mmCIF file of C-alpha atoms in Angstrom:
data_model
loop_
_atom_site.group_PDB
_atom_site.id
_atom_site.type_symbol
_atom_site.label_atom_id
_atom_site.label_comp_id
_atom_site.label_asym_id
_atom_site.label_seq_id
_atom_site.Cartn_x
_atom_site.Cartn_y
_atom_site.Cartn_z
ATOM 1 C CA MET A 271 -12.050 -15.294 18.611
ATOM 2 C CA LYS A 272 -8.913 -13.794 20.462
ATOM 3 C CA GLN A 273 -6.702 -15.026 17.643
ATOM 4 C CA TYR A 274 -8.884 -13.262 14.989
ATOM 5 C CA ILE A 275 -8.735 -10.121 16.937
ATOM 6 C CA VAL A 276 -4.940 -10.239 17.174
ATOM 7 C CA GLN A 277 -4.537 -11.204 13.652
ATOM 8 C CA SER A 278 -6.925 -8.097 12.619
ATOM 9 C CA TRP A 279 -5.232 -5.564 14.772
ATOM 10 C CA PRO A 280 -2.463 -4.514 12.294
ATOM 11 C CA ALA A 281 -5.062 -3.895 9.574
ATOM 12 C CA VAL A 282 -7.267 -2.004 11.983
ATOM 13 C CA ARG A 283 -4.245 0.094 12.926
ATOM 14 C CA THR A 284 -3.108 0.768 9.337
ATOM 15 C CA LEU A 285 -6.625 2.045 8.369
ATOM 16 C CA ALA A 286 -6.746 4.158 11.344
ATOM 17 C CA LEU A 287 -3.498 5.888 10.757
ATOM 18 C CA ALA A 288 -4.242 6.234 6.921
ATOM 19 C CA SER A 289 -7.768 7.720 7.814
ATOM 20 C CA LEU A 290 -6.383 10.116 10.179
ATOM 21 C CA VAL A 291 -3.686 11.461 8.005
ATOM 22 C CA GLY A 292 -6.222 11.540 5.063
ATOM 23 C CA TRP A 293 -8.588 13.520 7.198
ATOM 24 C CA LEU A 294 -6.048 15.931 8.168
ATOM 25 C CA LEU A 295 -4.896 16.742 4.322
ATOM 26 C CA SER A 296 -8.491 17.038 3.490
ATOM 27 C CA LEU A 297 -8.858 20.171 5.606
ATOM 28 C CA SER A 298 -6.566 21.856 3.141
ATOM 29 C CA SER A 299 -7.211 22.221 -0.537
ATOM 30 C CA LEU A 300 -4.975 19.315 -1.457
ATOM 31 C CA PRO A 301 -6.474 17.436 -4.568
ATOM 32 C CA LEU A 302 -7.142 13.595 -3.719
ATOM 33 C CA ALA A 303 -6.312 14.271 -0.080
ATOM 34 C CA TRP A 304 -7.726 11.044 1.392
ATOM 35 C CA MET A 305 -5.966 8.737 -1.051
ATOM 36 C CA ILE A 306 -2.662 10.634 -1.059
ATOM 37 C CA GLY A 307 -2.757 11.000 2.792
ATOM 38 C CA ALA A 308 -3.552 7.208 3.358
ATOM 39 C CA MET A 309 -0.574 6.328 0.759
ATOM 40 C CA LEU A 310 1.809 8.575 2.350
ATOM 41 C CA ALA A 311 0.831 7.283 5.989
ATOM 42 C CA THR A 312 1.221 3.800 4.979
ATOM 43 C CA ALA A 313 4.396 4.166 3.093
ATOM 44 C CA SER A 314 5.953 6.033 6.116
ATOM 45 C CA ALA A 315 4.847 3.268 8.599
ATOM 46 C CA THR A 316 6.648 0.660 6.251
ATOM 47 C CA PHE A 317 9.895 2.572 6.375
ATOM 48 C CA LEU A 318 9.485 2.870 10.298
ATOM 49 C CA LYS A 319 9.154 -0.773 10.592
ATOM 50 C CA LEU A 320 5.511 -0.655 11.816
ATOM 51 C CA PRO A 321 3.336 -3.448 11.074
ATOM 52 C CA VAL A 322 1.184 -2.794 7.900
ATOM 53 C CA ASP A 323 -1.565 -4.859 6.622
ATOM 54 C CA LEU A 324 -4.668 -4.736 4.348
ATOM 55 C CA PRO A 325 -6.958 -7.903 4.149
ATOM 56 C CA THR A 326 -7.079 -9.214 0.464
ATOM 57 C CA LYS A 327 -10.841 -9.529 0.391
ATOM 58 C CA ALA A 328 -11.227 -5.890 1.519
ATOM 59 C CA HIS A 329 -9.002 -4.793 -1.357
ATOM 60 C CA GLN A 330 -11.095 -6.964 -3.563
ATOM 61 C CA ILE A 331 -14.192 -5.225 -2.681
ATOM 62 C CA VAL A 332 -12.849 -1.862 -2.998
ATOM 63 C CA ARG A 333 -11.857 -2.555 -6.674
ATOM 64 C CA THR A 334 -15.422 -3.648 -7.250
ATOM 65 C CA MET A 335 -16.591 -0.428 -5.728
ATOM 66 C CA VAL A 336 -14.354 1.204 -8.497
ATOM 67 C CA GLY A 337 -15.788 -0.500 -11.314
ATOM 68 C CA MET A 338 -19.362 0.393 -9.778
ATOM 69 C CA MET A 339 -18.396 3.945 -9.737
ATOM 70 C CA LEU A 340 -16.997 3.974 -13.457
ATOM 71 C CA GLY A 341 -20.266 2.126 -14.498
ATOM 72 C CA ALA A 342 -22.478 4.643 -13.135
ATOM 73 C CA SER A 343 -20.889 7.510 -15.061
ATOM 74 C CA ILE A 344 -21.688 5.555 -18.419
ATOM 75 C CA THR A 345 -24.321 7.361 -20.502
ATOM 76 C CA MET A 346 -25.853 6.801 -23.780
ATOM 77 C CA GLU A 347 -23.806 9.928 -24.966
ATOM 78 C CA LEU A 348 -20.469 8.250 -24.107
ATOM 79 C CA LEU A 349 -21.711 5.159 -25.849
ATOM 80 C CA LEU A 350 -22.500 6.872 -28.864
ATOM 81 C CA SER A 351 -19.023 8.524 -28.868
ATOM 82 C CA VAL A 352 -17.265 5.314 -29.012
ATOM 83 C CA THR A 353 -16.980 5.586 -32.904
ATOM 84 C CA GLN A 354 -14.419 8.422 -31.856
ATOM 85 C CA TRP A 355 -12.441 6.405 -29.657
ATOM 86 C CA TRP A 356 -10.243 4.806 -32.477
ATOM 87 C CA ALA A 357 -8.007 8.024 -32.431
ATOM 88 C CA SER A 358 -7.626 7.804 -28.674
ATOM 89 C CA LEU A 359 -6.852 4.233 -28.587
ATOM 90 C CA LEU A 360 -4.474 4.804 -31.277
ATOM 91 C CA GLY A 361 -2.668 7.510 -29.260
ATOM 92 C CA LEU A 362 -2.679 5.119 -26.308
ATOM 93 C CA PHE A 363 -0.906 2.501 -28.071
ATOM 94 C CA VAL A 364 1.742 4.929 -29.585
ATOM 95 C CA VAL A 365 2.118 6.599 -25.924
ATOM 96 C CA PHE A 366 2.473 3.011 -24.441
ATOM 97 C CA ALA A 367 5.217 2.166 -26.911
ATOM 98 C CA ALA A 368 6.956 5.602 -26.483
ATOM 99 C CA MET A 369 6.753 5.235 -22.658
ATOM 100 C CA PHE A 370 8.255 1.605 -22.726
ATOM 101 C CA LEU A 371 10.991 2.883 -25.116
ATOM 102 C CA VAL A 372 12.094 5.848 -23.011
ATOM 103 C CA GLY A 373 11.903 3.794 -19.671
ATOM 104 C CA TYR A 374 13.918 0.980 -20.996
ATOM 105 C CA ILE A 375 16.706 3.090 -22.317
ATOM 106 C CA ALA A 376 16.763 5.265 -19.156
ATOM 107 C CA LEU A 377 16.778 2.111 -16.808
ATOM 108 C CA ARG A 378 19.558 0.561 -18.952
ATOM 109 C CA ARG A 379 22.022 3.482 -19.272
ATOM 110 C CA ILE A 380 21.247 5.295 -15.949
ATOM 111 C CA SER A 381 20.642 2.565 -13.279
ATOM 112 C CA GLY A 382 22.366 -0.259 -15.228
ATOM 113 C CA PHE A 383 19.422 -2.626 -15.024
ATOM 114 C CA SER A 384 19.491 -5.934 -16.714
ATOM 115 C CA ARG A 385 17.744 -6.328 -20.012
ATOM 116 C CA ALA A 386 14.843 -8.528 -18.426
ATOM 117 C CA SER A 387 14.490 -6.101 -15.385
ATOM 118 C CA ALA A 388 14.467 -3.194 -17.651
ATOM 119 C CA VAL A 389 11.852 -4.580 -19.760
ATOM 120 C CA LEU A 390 9.604 -5.369 -17.056
ATOM 121 C CA CYS A 391 10.257 -2.131 -15.218
ATOM 122 C CA ALA A 392 9.632 0.134 -18.237
ATOM 123 C CA ILE A 393 6.170 -1.554 -19.288
ATOM 124 C CA PRO A 394 3.490 0.634 -17.767
ATOM 125 C CA GLY A 395 1.336 -2.247 -17.046
ATOM 126 C CA GLY A 396 -0.128 -3.801 -13.734
ATOM 127 C CA ILE A 397 2.208 -4.143 -10.829
ATOM 128 C CA ALA A 398 1.137 -7.601 -9.631
ATOM 129 C CA GLU A 399 1.284 -8.869 -13.314
ATOM 130 C CA MET A 400 4.930 -7.601 -14.036
ATOM 131 C CA ILE A 401 6.174 -9.012 -10.557
ATOM 132 C CA LEU A 402 4.948 -12.368 -11.452
ATOM 133 C CA LEU A 403 6.520 -12.287 -14.762
ATOM 134 C CA ALA A 404 9.934 -11.151 -13.296
ATOM 135 C CA GLY A 405 9.905 -14.341 -11.246
ATOM 136 C CA ASP A 406 9.524 -16.448 -14.586
ATOM 137 C CA ALA A 407 11.905 -14.299 -16.624
ATOM 138 C CA GLY A 408 14.593 -14.213 -14.175
ATOM 139 C CA ALA A 409 14.454 -10.581 -13.601
ATOM 140 C CA ASP A 410 14.997 -8.841 -10.374
ATOM 141 C CA GLN A 411 11.582 -9.069 -8.571
ATOM 142 C CA SER A 412 12.581 -6.461 -5.957
ATOM 143 C CA ARG A 413 13.638 -4.092 -8.447
ATOM 144 C CA VAL A 414 10.510 -4.480 -10.595
ATOM 145 C CA SER A 415 8.290 -4.155 -7.389
ATOM 146 C CA ILE A 416 10.022 -0.812 -6.208
ATOM 147 C CA VAL A 417 10.050 0.736 -9.779
ATOM 148 C CA HIS A 418 6.260 0.029 -10.183
ATOM 149 C CA ALA A 419 5.411 1.016 -6.915
ATOM 150 C CA LEU A 420 7.198 4.353 -7.150
ATOM 151 C CA ARG A 421 5.673 4.897 -10.693
ATOM 152 C CA ILE A 422 2.104 4.644 -9.346
ATOM 153 C CA ALA A 423 2.806 6.536 -6.256
ATOM 154 C CA LEU A 424 4.595 9.455 -7.972
ATOM 155 C CA THR A 425 1.962 9.460 -10.743
ATOM 156 C CA ILE A 426 -0.865 9.725 -7.932
ATOM 157 C CA LEU A 427 1.171 12.635 -6.558
ATOM 158 C CA ALA A 428 1.866 14.434 -9.754
ATOM 159 C CA MET A 429 -1.366 14.131 -11.840
ATOM 160 C CA PRO A 430 -3.795 16.248 -9.512
ATOM 161 C CA PHE A 431 -1.251 18.843 -9.154
ATOM 162 C CA LEU A 432 -0.683 18.996 -12.691
ATOM 163 C CA LEU A 433 -4.245 19.185 -13.563
ATOM 164 C CA VAL A 434 -4.665 22.068 -11.112
ATOM 165 C CA TRP A 435 -1.691 23.901 -12.442
ATOM 166 C CA MET A 436 -2.994 23.577 -16.005
ATOM 167 C CA GLY A 437 -6.440 24.920 -15.029
ATOM 168 C CA GLU A 438 -8.253 21.352 -15.809
ATOM 169 C CA TYR A 439 -9.102 20.690 -12.145
ATOM 170 C CA ASP A 440 -9.897 23.099 -9.260
ATOM 171 C CA GLY A 441 -9.235 20.637 -6.642
ATOM 172 C CA THR A 442 -12.859 21.004 -5.258
ATOM 173 C CA SER A 443 -14.882 19.148 -7.581
ATOM 174 C CA THR A 444 -16.495 15.835 -6.399
ATOM 175 C CA GLN A 445 -19.670 13.565 -6.914
ATOM 176 C CA ILE A 446 -22.889 15.101 -5.782
ATOM 177 C CA ALA A 447 -24.108 11.792 -4.415
ATOM 178 C CA ASN A 448 -24.204 12.986 -0.914
ATOM 179 C CA GLN A 449 -27.116 15.377 -2.082
ATOM 180 C CA VAL A 450 -29.364 12.477 -3.207
ATOM 181 C CA SER A 451 -30.950 10.129 -0.863
ATOM 182 C CA LEU A 452 -30.241 6.414 -1.863
ATOM 183 C CA SER A 453 -33.340 4.212 -1.796
ATOM 184 C CA VAL A 454 -33.279 0.543 -0.660
ATOM 185 C CA GLU A 455 -33.500 -0.401 -4.456
ATOM 186 C CA ASP A 456 -30.501 1.625 -5.204
ATOM 187 C CA TRP A 457 -28.512 -0.001 -2.369
ATOM 188 C CA PHE A 458 -29.860 -3.439 -3.724
ATOM 189 C CA TRP A 459 -28.272 -2.856 -7.236
ATOM 190 C CA MET A 460 -25.122 -1.563 -5.700
ATOM 191 C CA SER A 461 -24.804 -4.918 -3.789
ATOM 192 C CA VAL A 462 -25.671 -6.855 -7.024
ATOM 193 C CA CYS A 463 -22.652 -5.223 -8.686
ATOM 194 C CA LEU A 464 -20.193 -5.897 -5.883
ATOM 195 C CA VAL A 465 -21.388 -9.401 -5.537
ATOM 196 C CA LEU A 466 -21.264 -10.394 -9.097
ATOM 197 C CA GLY A 467 -17.716 -8.731 -9.497
ATOM 198 C CA LEU A 468 -16.402 -10.948 -6.738
ATOM 199 C CA VAL A 469 -17.828 -14.024 -8.185
ATOM 200 C CA ALA A 470 -16.490 -13.069 -11.579
ATOM 201 C CA HIS A 471 -13.104 -12.572 -10.098
ATOM 202 C CA ARG A 472 -13.389 -15.869 -8.118
ATOM 203 C CA TYR A 473 -13.816 -17.867 -11.370
ATOM 204 C CA ARG A 474 -11.767 -15.647 -13.481
ATOM 205 C CA ILE A 475 -14.302 -15.068 -16.103
ATOM 206 C CA LEU A 476 -12.843 -11.984 -17.636
ATOM 207 C CA PRO A 477 -9.412 -10.209 -17.377
ATOM 208 C CA ALA A 478 -9.584 -7.669 -14.402
ATOM 209 C CA SER A 479 -12.886 -9.011 -13.533
ATOM 210 C CA LEU A 480 -12.981 -6.871 -10.203
ATOM 211 C CA VAL A 481 -13.464 -3.689 -12.068
ATOM 212 C CA LEU A 482 -14.697 -4.681 -15.445
ATOM 213 C CA VAL A 483 -17.680 -6.773 -14.393
ATOM 214 C CA PRO A 484 -19.347 -4.401 -11.925
ATOM 215 C CA MET A 485 -18.525 -1.510 -14.486
ATOM 216 C CA LEU A 486 -20.364 -3.474 -17.187
ATOM 217 C CA ILE A 487 -23.266 -4.416 -14.993
ATOM 218 C CA SER A 488 -23.425 -0.918 -13.453
ATOM 219 C CA GLY A 489 -23.222 0.698 -17.110
ATOM 220 C CA CYS A 490 -26.037 -1.472 -18.416
ATOM 221 C CA LEU A 491 -28.336 -0.598 -15.319
ATOM 222 C CA HIS A 492 -27.815 3.143 -15.797
ATOM 223 C CA VAL A 493 -28.107 3.159 -19.489
ATOM 224 C CA ALA A 494 -31.204 1.113 -19.509
ATOM 225 C CA GLY A 495 -32.738 3.385 -16.922
ATOM 226 C CA ILE A 496 -33.241 0.596 -14.465
ATOM 227 C CA THR A 497 -31.497 2.624 -11.730
ATOM 228 C CA ASP A 498 -29.642 6.041 -11.490
ATOM 229 C CA PHE A 499 -27.573 5.748 -8.394
ATOM 230 C CA LEU A 500 -24.671 7.496 -7.628
ATOM 231 C CA VAL A 501 -21.837 6.230 -5.146
ATOM 232 C CA PRO A 502 -22.072 8.305 -1.739
ATOM 233 C CA ASP A 503 -19.096 10.558 -1.077
ATOM 234 C CA PHE A 504 -18.535 8.550 2.153
ATOM 235 C CA VAL A 505 -17.865 5.401 -0.189
ATOM 236 C CA THR A 506 -15.678 7.320 -2.419
ATOM 237 C CA ILE A 507 -13.595 8.361 0.585
ATOM 238 C CA LEU A 508 -13.348 5.042 1.709
ATOM 239 C CA VAL A 509 -12.128 3.814 -1.554
ATOM 240 C CA GLN A 510 -9.603 6.450 -1.718
ATOM 241 C CA ILE A 511 -8.238 5.487 1.788
ATOM 242 C CA PHE A 512 -8.011 1.549 0.895
ATOM 243 C CA ILE A 513 -6.439 2.552 -2.559
ATOM 244 C CA GLY A 514 -4.041 4.636 -0.735
ATOM 245 C CA VAL A 515 -3.148 2.095 1.938
ATOM 246 C CA HIS A 516 -2.832 -0.575 -0.909
ATOM 247 C CA VAL A 517 -0.327 1.627 -2.926
ATOM 248 C CA GLY A 518 1.626 2.648 0.261
ATOM 249 C CA SER A 519 1.886 -1.027 1.440
ATOM 250 C CA ARG A 520 3.813 -1.926 -1.605
ATOM 251 C CA PHE A 521 6.849 -0.411 -0.093
ATOM 252 C CA GLN A 522 6.725 -2.825 2.774
ATOM 253 C CA GLY A 523 10.173 -4.648 3.172
ATOM 254 C CA ILE A 524 12.066 -2.173 1.375
ATOM 255 C CA THR A 525 14.743 -0.049 3.047
ATOM 256 C CA LEU A 526 15.334 3.636 2.642
ATOM 257 C CA ALA A 527 18.537 2.798 0.995
ATOM 258 C CA THR A 528 17.227 0.430 -1.684
ATOM 259 C CA LEU A 529 14.396 3.083 -2.168
ATOM 260 C CA SER A 530 16.811 5.840 -2.849
ATOM 261 C CA GLY A 531 18.784 4.032 -5.267
ATOM 262 C CA ALA A 532 15.695 3.528 -7.376
ATOM 263 C CA LEU A 533 14.115 6.847 -6.729
ATOM 264 C CA ALA A 534 16.227 8.954 -9.052
ATOM 265 C CA SER A 535 15.584 6.640 -12.180
ATOM 266 C CA ALA A 536 11.862 6.190 -11.189
ATOM 267 C CA ILE A 537 11.440 10.105 -11.120
ATOM 268 C CA VAL A 538 13.046 10.509 -14.439
ATOM 269 C CA VAL A 539 11.089 7.724 -16.144
ATOM 270 C CA VAL A 540 7.655 8.756 -14.651
ATOM 271 C CA GLY A 541 8.323 12.426 -15.534
ATOM 272 C CA VAL A 542 9.084 11.597 -19.212
ATOM 273 C CA GLN A 543 5.990 9.293 -19.355
ATOM 274 C CA ILE A 544 3.746 11.929 -17.846
ATOM 275 C CA SER A 545 5.143 14.318 -20.194
ATOM 276 C CA LEU A 546 4.429 12.183 -23.125
ATOM 277 C CA ALA A 547 0.885 11.172 -21.723
ATOM 278 C CA CYS A 548 0.142 15.090 -21.602
ATOM 279 C CA GLY A 549 1.524 15.794 -25.022
ATOM 280 C CA ALA A 550 -0.389 13.137 -26.535
ATOM 281 C CA ALA A 551 -3.628 13.973 -24.753
ATOM 282 C CA ILE A 552 -3.255 17.574 -26.129
ATOM 283 C CA LEU A 553 -2.580 16.261 -29.650
ATOM 284 C CA VAL A 554 -5.305 13.804 -30.080
ATOM 285 C CA SER A 555 -7.853 16.247 -28.328
ATOM 286 C CA GLY A 556 -6.791 18.661 -31.277
ATOM 287 C CA VAL A 557 -7.761 16.061 -33.776
ATOM 288 C CA VAL A 558 -10.896 14.594 -32.343
ATOM 289 C CA ASN A 559 -13.714 16.147 -30.102
ATOM 290 C CA LEU A 560 -12.568 14.403 -26.820
ATOM 291 C CA ASP A 561 -11.865 15.994 -23.407
ATOM 292 C CA THR A 562 -8.181 16.879 -22.722
ATOM 293 C CA THR A 563 -8.439 16.141 -19.152
ATOM 294 C CA ALA A 564 -9.927 12.648 -19.613
ATOM 295 C CA LEU A 565 -7.189 11.977 -22.227
ATOM 296 C CA MET A 566 -4.448 12.949 -19.825
ATOM 297 C CA LEU A 567 -5.747 10.754 -17.198
ATOM 298 C CA ALA A 568 -6.237 7.794 -19.653
ATOM 299 C CA TYR A 569 -2.706 8.224 -20.992
ATOM 300 C CA ALA A 570 -1.238 8.693 -17.480
ATOM 301 C CA PRO A 571 1.192 5.887 -16.361
ATOM 302 C CA GLY A 572 -0.681 5.206 -13.129
ATOM 303 C CA GLY A 573 -3.043 2.522 -11.994
ATOM 304 C CA LEU A 574 -6.402 1.852 -13.249
ATOM 305 C CA ALA A 575 -8.141 2.320 -9.957
ATOM 306 C CA GLU A 576 -6.069 5.219 -8.952
ATOM 307 C CA MET A 577 -6.582 7.145 -12.367
ATOM 308 C CA SER A 578 -10.122 6.273 -12.192
ATOM 309 C CA LEU A 579 -10.548 7.921 -8.854
ATOM 310 C CA ILE A 580 -8.823 11.095 -10.040
ATOM 311 C CA ALA A 581 -10.973 11.110 -12.900
ATOM 312 C CA VAL A 582 -14.213 10.777 -10.706
ATOM 313 C CA ALA A 583 -12.963 13.641 -8.380
ATOM 314 C CA ALA A 584 -12.263 15.730 -11.366
ATOM 315 C CA ASP A 585 -15.624 15.133 -12.626
ATOM 316 C CA VAL A 586 -14.444 13.988 -16.038
ATOM 317 C CA GLU A 587 -15.803 10.723 -17.952
ATOM 318 C CA SER A 588 -14.274 8.217 -15.687
ATOM 319 C CA ALA A 589 -15.681 5.358 -17.736
ATOM 320 C CA PHE A 590 -13.634 6.609 -20.632
ATOM 321 C CA VAL A 591 -10.603 6.717 -18.484
ATOM 322 C CA GLY A 592 -11.013 3.233 -16.879
ATOM 323 C CA LEU A 593 -11.648 1.458 -20.243
ATOM 324 C CA HIS A 594 -8.578 3.131 -21.636
ATOM 325 C CA HIS A 595 -6.482 1.883 -18.645
ATOM 326 C CA LEU A 596 -8.136 -1.612 -19.164
ATOM 327 C CA PHE A 597 -6.875 -1.409 -22.673
ATOM 328 C CA ARG A 598 -3.413 -0.506 -21.514
ATOM 329 C CA VAL A 599 -3.196 -3.313 -18.857
ATOM 330 C CA LEU A 600 -4.107 -5.775 -21.436
ATOM 331 C CA VAL A 601 -1.654 -4.651 -23.927
ATOM 332 C CA ALA A 602 1.013 -4.942 -21.349
ATOM 333 C CA LEU A 603 0.084 -8.429 -20.545
ATOM 334 C CA ILE A 604 0.401 -9.423 -24.325
ATOM 335 C CA ALA A 605 3.597 -7.385 -24.947
ATOM 336 C CA ALA A 606 5.418 -8.273 -22.042
ATOM 337 C CA PRO A 607 6.214 -12.085 -22.892
ATOM 338 C CA ILE A 608 7.263 -10.874 -26.350
ATOM 339 C CA LEU A 609 9.609 -8.161 -25.001
ATOM 340 C CA ILE A 610 11.040 -10.604 -22.511
ATOM 341 C CA GLY A 611 11.846 -12.987 -25.235
ATOM 342 C CA TRP A 612 13.540 -10.335 -27.128
ATOM 343 C CA ALA A 613 15.470 -9.421 -24.233
ATOM 344 C CA LYS A 614 16.835 -13.002 -23.860
ATOM 345 C CA ARG A 615 17.690 -13.330 -27.303
ATOM 346 C CA ALA A 616 19.521 -9.990 -27.034
ATOM 347 C CA ALA A 617 21.481 -11.081 -23.817
#
């Protein structure tokens, strides 16, 4: 018991610090204050050499909660609009290719990355998958980890402010679940979504099972009228804190000197990628009847969970955003080995 408490102390301290900073920022009008505060607090702690920890199981539960929230936003109207998604998915594919090309050229010419490292750093895919592929491809895993961590962190910081600046998000929107009392039945169905998501992940039933399975189950339950639960605000806040801690902890073991060496390149790459995402969103929304804000978040080079949370906070179609990011991750997993093979032949 004593050993368990000692091992758990860094995680408790990390969550307490992240929650404190998140709460302080929430007193202002800062968009996504809890997530941004938790991320900045955790990243700062890593640079100060303080022990940072987040239990793997806790992070898995949080990701299933994200899926459950996405599913709760699925409506019959959204499903009927799927026939219009061909344009948005085509736009996503074009944006993905443009993001990769610009990122690859910038990392090769500005930072002098090797071909394999530049390929894996430029692909806006899942950070864990890209790091694993880096080991197999002989790329610099440290550089891949740093660039992708910066990509996600900078996108989290930039997108809410960009939406506010464009007048697409007032920074105060939130779910109204705190005004609705959840019944025992609601809690039961929420638990079902979480448990089945964890089981699906355990047995690798589907790609991104932690998010996809609870999203599908929650969506089916809502569309069928079996339940109409909304995720309470305190759960949304907890999810923001855990996601922020997870992103911030990615900088653990990275020195400020190493970070500063990659920061300029990452800022250039992310800046161009966000510009491409916003430009494509405006263009596609002008062709088909789709929400510009939802498209901007769907095309943004951030993580699935992070962009979905911003969509929830901005009160846009978060399921639409989440499904597009799932598509992006799958495209990245397919494209990465092909592009690495090209890089090796070119070298």
